[in-house]
Coordinates of C-alpha atoms and ligand atoms in Angstrom, one line a residue:
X21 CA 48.4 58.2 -102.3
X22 CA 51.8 56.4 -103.2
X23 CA 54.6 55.7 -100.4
X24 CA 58.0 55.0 -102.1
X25 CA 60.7 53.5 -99.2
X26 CA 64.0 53.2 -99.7
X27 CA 65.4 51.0 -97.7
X28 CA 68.3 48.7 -96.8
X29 CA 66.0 46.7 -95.0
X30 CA 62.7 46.2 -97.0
X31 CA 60.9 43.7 -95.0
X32 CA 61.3 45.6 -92.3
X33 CA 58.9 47.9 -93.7
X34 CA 56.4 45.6 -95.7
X35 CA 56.0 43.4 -92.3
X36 CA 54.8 46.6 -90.6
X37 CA 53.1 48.4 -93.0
X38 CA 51.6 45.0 -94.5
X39 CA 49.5 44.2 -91.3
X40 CA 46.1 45.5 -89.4
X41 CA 44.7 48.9 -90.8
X42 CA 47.7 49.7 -93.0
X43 CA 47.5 46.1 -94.5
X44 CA 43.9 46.6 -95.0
X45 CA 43.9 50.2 -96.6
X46 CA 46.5 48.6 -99.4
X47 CA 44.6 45.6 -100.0
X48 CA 41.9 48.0 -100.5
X49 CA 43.5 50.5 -102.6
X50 CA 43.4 53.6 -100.2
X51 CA 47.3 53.7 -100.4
X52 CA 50.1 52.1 -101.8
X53 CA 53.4 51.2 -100.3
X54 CA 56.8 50.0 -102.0
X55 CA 59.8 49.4 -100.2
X56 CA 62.7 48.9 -102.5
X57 CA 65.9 47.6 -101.6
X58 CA 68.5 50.1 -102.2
X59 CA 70.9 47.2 -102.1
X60 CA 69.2 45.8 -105.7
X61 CA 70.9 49.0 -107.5
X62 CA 74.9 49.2 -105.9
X63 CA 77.3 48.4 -108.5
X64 CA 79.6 47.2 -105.7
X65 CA 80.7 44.1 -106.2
X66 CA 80.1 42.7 -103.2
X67 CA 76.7 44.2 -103.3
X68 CA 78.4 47.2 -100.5
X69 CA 76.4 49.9 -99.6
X70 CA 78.4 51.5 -97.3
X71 CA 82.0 52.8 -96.3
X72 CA 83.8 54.1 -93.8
X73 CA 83.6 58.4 -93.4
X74 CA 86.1 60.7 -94.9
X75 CA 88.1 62.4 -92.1
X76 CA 87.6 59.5 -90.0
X77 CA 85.2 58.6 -87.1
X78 CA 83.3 55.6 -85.8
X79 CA 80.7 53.9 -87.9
X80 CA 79.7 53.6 -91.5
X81 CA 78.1 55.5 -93.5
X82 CA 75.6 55.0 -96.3
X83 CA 77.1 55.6 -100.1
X84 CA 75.4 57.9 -102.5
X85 CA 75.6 55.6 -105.6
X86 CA 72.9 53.0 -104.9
X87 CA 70.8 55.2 -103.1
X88 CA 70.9 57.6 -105.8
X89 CA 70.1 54.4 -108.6
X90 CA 67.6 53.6 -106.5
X91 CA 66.2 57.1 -106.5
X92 CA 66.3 57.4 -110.3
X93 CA 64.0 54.3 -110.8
X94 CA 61.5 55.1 -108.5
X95 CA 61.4 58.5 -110.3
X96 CA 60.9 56.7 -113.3
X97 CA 57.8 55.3 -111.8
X98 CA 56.1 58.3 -111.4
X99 CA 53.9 60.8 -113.7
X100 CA 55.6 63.9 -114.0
X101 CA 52.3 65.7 -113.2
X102 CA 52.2 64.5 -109.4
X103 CA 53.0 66.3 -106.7
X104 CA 55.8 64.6 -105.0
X105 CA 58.5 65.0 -101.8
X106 CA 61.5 63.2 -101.0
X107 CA 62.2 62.8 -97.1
X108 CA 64.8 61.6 -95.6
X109 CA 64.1 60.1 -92.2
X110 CA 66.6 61.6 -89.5
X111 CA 66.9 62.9 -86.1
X112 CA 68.1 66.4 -87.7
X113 CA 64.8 67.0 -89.4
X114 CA 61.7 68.8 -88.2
X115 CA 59.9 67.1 -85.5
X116 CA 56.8 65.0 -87.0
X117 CA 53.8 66.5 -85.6
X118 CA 49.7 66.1 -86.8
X119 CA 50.2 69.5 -88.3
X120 CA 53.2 68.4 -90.7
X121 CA 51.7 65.1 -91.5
X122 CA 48.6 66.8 -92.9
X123 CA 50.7 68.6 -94.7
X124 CA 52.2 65.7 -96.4
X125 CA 48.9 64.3 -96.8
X126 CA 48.1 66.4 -99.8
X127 CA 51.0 64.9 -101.8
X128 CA 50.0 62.2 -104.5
X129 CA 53.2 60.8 -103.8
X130 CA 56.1 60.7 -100.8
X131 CA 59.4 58.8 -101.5
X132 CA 61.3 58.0 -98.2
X133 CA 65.0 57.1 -97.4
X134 CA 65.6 55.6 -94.1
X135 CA 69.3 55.9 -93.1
X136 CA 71.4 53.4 -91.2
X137 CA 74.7 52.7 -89.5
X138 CA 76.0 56.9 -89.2
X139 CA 73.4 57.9 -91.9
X140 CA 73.9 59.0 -95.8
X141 CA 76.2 60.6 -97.7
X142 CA 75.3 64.0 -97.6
X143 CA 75.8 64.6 -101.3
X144 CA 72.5 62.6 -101.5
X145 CA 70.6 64.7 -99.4
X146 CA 71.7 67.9 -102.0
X147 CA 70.9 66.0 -104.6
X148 CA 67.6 64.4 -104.1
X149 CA 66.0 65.1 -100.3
X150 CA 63.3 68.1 -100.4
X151 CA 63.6 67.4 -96.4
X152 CA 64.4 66.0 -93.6
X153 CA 61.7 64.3 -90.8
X154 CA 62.9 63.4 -87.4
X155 CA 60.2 61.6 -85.4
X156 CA 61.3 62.8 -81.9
X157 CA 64.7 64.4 -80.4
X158 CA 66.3 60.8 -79.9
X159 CA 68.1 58.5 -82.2
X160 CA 67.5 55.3 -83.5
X161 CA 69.5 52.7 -85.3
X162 CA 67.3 53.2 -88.7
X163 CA 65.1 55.0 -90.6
X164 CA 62.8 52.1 -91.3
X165 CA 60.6 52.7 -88.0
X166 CA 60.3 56.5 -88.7
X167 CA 59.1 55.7 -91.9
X168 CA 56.3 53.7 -91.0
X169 CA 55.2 55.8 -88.3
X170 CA 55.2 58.5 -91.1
X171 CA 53.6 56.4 -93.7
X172 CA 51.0 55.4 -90.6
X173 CA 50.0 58.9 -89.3
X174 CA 50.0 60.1 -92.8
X175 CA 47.6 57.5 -94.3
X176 CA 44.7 57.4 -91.4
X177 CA 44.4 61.3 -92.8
X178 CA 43.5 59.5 -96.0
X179 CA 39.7 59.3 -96.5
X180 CA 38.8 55.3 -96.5
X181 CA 41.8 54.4 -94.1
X182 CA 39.8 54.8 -91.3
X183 CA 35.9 53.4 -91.0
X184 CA 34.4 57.2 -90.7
X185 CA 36.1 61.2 -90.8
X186 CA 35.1 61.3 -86.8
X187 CA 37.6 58.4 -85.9
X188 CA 40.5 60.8 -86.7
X189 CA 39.2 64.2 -86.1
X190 CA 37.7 63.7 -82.9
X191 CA 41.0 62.2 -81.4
X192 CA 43.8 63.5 -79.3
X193 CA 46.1 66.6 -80.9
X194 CA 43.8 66.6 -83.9
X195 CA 40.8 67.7 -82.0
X196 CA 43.2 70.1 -79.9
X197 CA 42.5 68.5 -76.8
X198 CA 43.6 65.2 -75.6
X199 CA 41.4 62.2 -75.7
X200 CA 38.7 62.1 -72.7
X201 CA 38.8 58.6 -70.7
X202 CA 37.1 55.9 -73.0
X203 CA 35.6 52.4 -71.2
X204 CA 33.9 49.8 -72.7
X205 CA 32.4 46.5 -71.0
X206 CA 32.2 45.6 -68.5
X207 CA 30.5 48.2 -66.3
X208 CA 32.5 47.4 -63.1
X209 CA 36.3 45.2 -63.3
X210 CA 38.4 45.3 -60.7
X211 CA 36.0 47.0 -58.3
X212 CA 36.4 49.8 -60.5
X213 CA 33.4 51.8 -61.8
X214 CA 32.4 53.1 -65.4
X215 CA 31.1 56.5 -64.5
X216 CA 27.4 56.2 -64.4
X217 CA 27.1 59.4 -66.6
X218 CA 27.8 57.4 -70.0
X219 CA 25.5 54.8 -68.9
X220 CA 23.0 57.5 -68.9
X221 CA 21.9 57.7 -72.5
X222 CA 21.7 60.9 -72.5
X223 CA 24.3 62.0 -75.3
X224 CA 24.2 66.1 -74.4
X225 CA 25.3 64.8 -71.0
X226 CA 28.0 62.2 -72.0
X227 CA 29.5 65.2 -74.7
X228 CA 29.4 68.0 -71.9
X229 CA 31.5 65.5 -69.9
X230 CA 34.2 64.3 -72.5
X231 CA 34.6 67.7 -73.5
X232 CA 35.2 68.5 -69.6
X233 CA 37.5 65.9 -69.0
X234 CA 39.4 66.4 -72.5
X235 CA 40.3 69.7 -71.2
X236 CA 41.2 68.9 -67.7
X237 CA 43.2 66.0 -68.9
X238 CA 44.8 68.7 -71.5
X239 CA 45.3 71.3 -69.5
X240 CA 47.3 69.0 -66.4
X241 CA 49.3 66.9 -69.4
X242 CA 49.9 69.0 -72.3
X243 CA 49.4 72.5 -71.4
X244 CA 51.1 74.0 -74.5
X245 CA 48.4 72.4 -76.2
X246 CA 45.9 73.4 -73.5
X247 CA 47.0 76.9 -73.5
X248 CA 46.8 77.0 -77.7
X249 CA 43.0 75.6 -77.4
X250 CA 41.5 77.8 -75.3
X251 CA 43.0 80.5 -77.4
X252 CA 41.1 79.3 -80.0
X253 CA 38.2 78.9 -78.3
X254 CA 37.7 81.4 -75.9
X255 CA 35.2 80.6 -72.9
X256 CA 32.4 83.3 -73.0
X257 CA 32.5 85.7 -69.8
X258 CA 30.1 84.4 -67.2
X259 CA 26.2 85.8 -67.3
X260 CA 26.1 88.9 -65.6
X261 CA 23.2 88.1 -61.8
X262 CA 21.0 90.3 -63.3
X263 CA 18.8 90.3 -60.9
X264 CA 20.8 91.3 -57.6
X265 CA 21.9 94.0 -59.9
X266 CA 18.5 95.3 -60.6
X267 CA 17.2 95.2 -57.1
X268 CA 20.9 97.4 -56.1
X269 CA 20.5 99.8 -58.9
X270 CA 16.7 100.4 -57.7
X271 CA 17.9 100.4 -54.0
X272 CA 20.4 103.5 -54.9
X273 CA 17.6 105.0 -56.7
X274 CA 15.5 104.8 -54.2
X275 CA 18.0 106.2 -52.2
X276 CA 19.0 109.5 -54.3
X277 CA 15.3 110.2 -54.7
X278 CA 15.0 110.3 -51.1
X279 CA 14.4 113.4 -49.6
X280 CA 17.0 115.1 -47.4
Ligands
LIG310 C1 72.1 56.0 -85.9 S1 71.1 57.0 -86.9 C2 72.3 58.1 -87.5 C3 72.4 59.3 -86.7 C4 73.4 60.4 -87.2 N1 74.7 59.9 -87.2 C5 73.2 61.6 -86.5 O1 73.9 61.8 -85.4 O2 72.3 62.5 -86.8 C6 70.8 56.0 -88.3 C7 69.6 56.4 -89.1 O3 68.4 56.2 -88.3 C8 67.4 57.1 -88.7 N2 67.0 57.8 -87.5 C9 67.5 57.7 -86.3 N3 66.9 58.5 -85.4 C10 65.8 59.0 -86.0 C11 64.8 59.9 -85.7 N4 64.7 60.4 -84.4 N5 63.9 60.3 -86.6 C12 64.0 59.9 -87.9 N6 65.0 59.0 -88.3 C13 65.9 58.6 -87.4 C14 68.0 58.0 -89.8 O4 67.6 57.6 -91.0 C15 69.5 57.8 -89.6 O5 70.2 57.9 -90.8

């Protein structure tokens, strides 16, 4: 998968993207990332890529020419036959969420503008933005952060970004639930204990109780997300005490035979 970012600020991006798992998953061909400096392509003479608004107003606000040179040549750079989508990073878009970014996990190709100052031109966004992402309902100076959290959540979808399937699937949101409480060593710190039930080795055991405590944790954090997983996994009814029944139902027998 192919990650185009357009960018006033493209070391911005490579410095982020270029390190730890998202580094590694380049190096090893899993994804690729170019950021391209929209500045290369304004035919401003002094190199401009923005202006003050029509209609006045503070700030400045992005032109459409370079960004739409840019545009163009990394267009150029891709086979026609690929399935492709242009987002424009901005807090009017729909809300990035693990559901969306699977979604955009089956492109072969995302191109990304990242805004700055007031934004873009909006004749840009007619002309060449599919859509708009937002990564949450606040606003940032620049798109260049949204970006790599989108290139980030996006890629770990991407089989051999991650070490194994389970790292991903078994996680908070993806899984449905939140994440149960994870320790490692050492078995006591600060006076505080690791449960002794995932000391146990007994993996039944240890699952029963991460699924427990996912769905407690779930349902007192996030209980839209609670409420949406227990739909889709309904808890069966509990077992009928048989039994107690039984002797009852032979008790009012005994009783109706009786006679008067
Ligand atoms: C200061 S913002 C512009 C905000 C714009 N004037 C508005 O009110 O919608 C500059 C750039 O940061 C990016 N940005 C800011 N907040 C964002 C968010 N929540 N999600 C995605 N991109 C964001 C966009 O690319 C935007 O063009």
């Amino acid at each position: 998968m192919r990650f185009d970012i357009m960018t006033v600020f493209p070391d911005l991006v490579e410095t982020v993207l270029g390190e730890s798992i998202m580094g590694r998953a380049q190096k090893n061909g899993f994804i690729e990332v170019h950021a391209h400096n929209i500045r290369d392509y304004t035919t401003n003479k002094h190199r401009k890529t923005d202006d003050t608004p029509y209609g006045g107003g503070a700030g400045m606000l992005m032109t459409p020419q370079p960004i739409y040179d840019c545009f163009k040549a990394v267009e150029a750079q891709i086979p026609e036959e690929n399935s492709r989508r242009v987002i424009y990073m901005s807090p009017r878009g729909r809300v990035l969420n693990h559901t969306i970014a699977e979604e955009l996990s089956s492109y072969d190709n995302l191109i990304l503008l990242c805004g700055h100052y007031e934004g873009v031109d909006q004749r840009i966004l007619d002309l060449i933005v599919d859509e708009e992402i937002s990564i949450g309902d606040y606003v940032l100076t620049g798109g260049e952060i949204p970006a790599c959290i989108l290139v980030d959540c996006v890629s770990r979808l991407k089989e051999g970004v991650l070490a194994a399937e389970e790292c991903y699937e078994n996680e908070s949101i993806a899984s449905g639930l939140l994440e149960y409480p994870q320790y490692t060593r050492p078995p006591v710190f600060m006076g505080l204990e690791v449960p002794e039930i995932l000391l146990s080795g007994d993996h039944a055991k240890v699952d029963a109780w991460r699924l427990a405590e996912a769905k407690e944790l779930t349902r007192k954090m996030r209980p839209d997300l609670y409420a949406a997983y227990m739909e889709a996994h309904p808890e069966p009814p509990p077992k009928p005490k048989r039994t107690r029944r039984k002797k009852e139902a032979v008790d009012e027998k005994e009783a109706v035979d009786e006679p008067s």
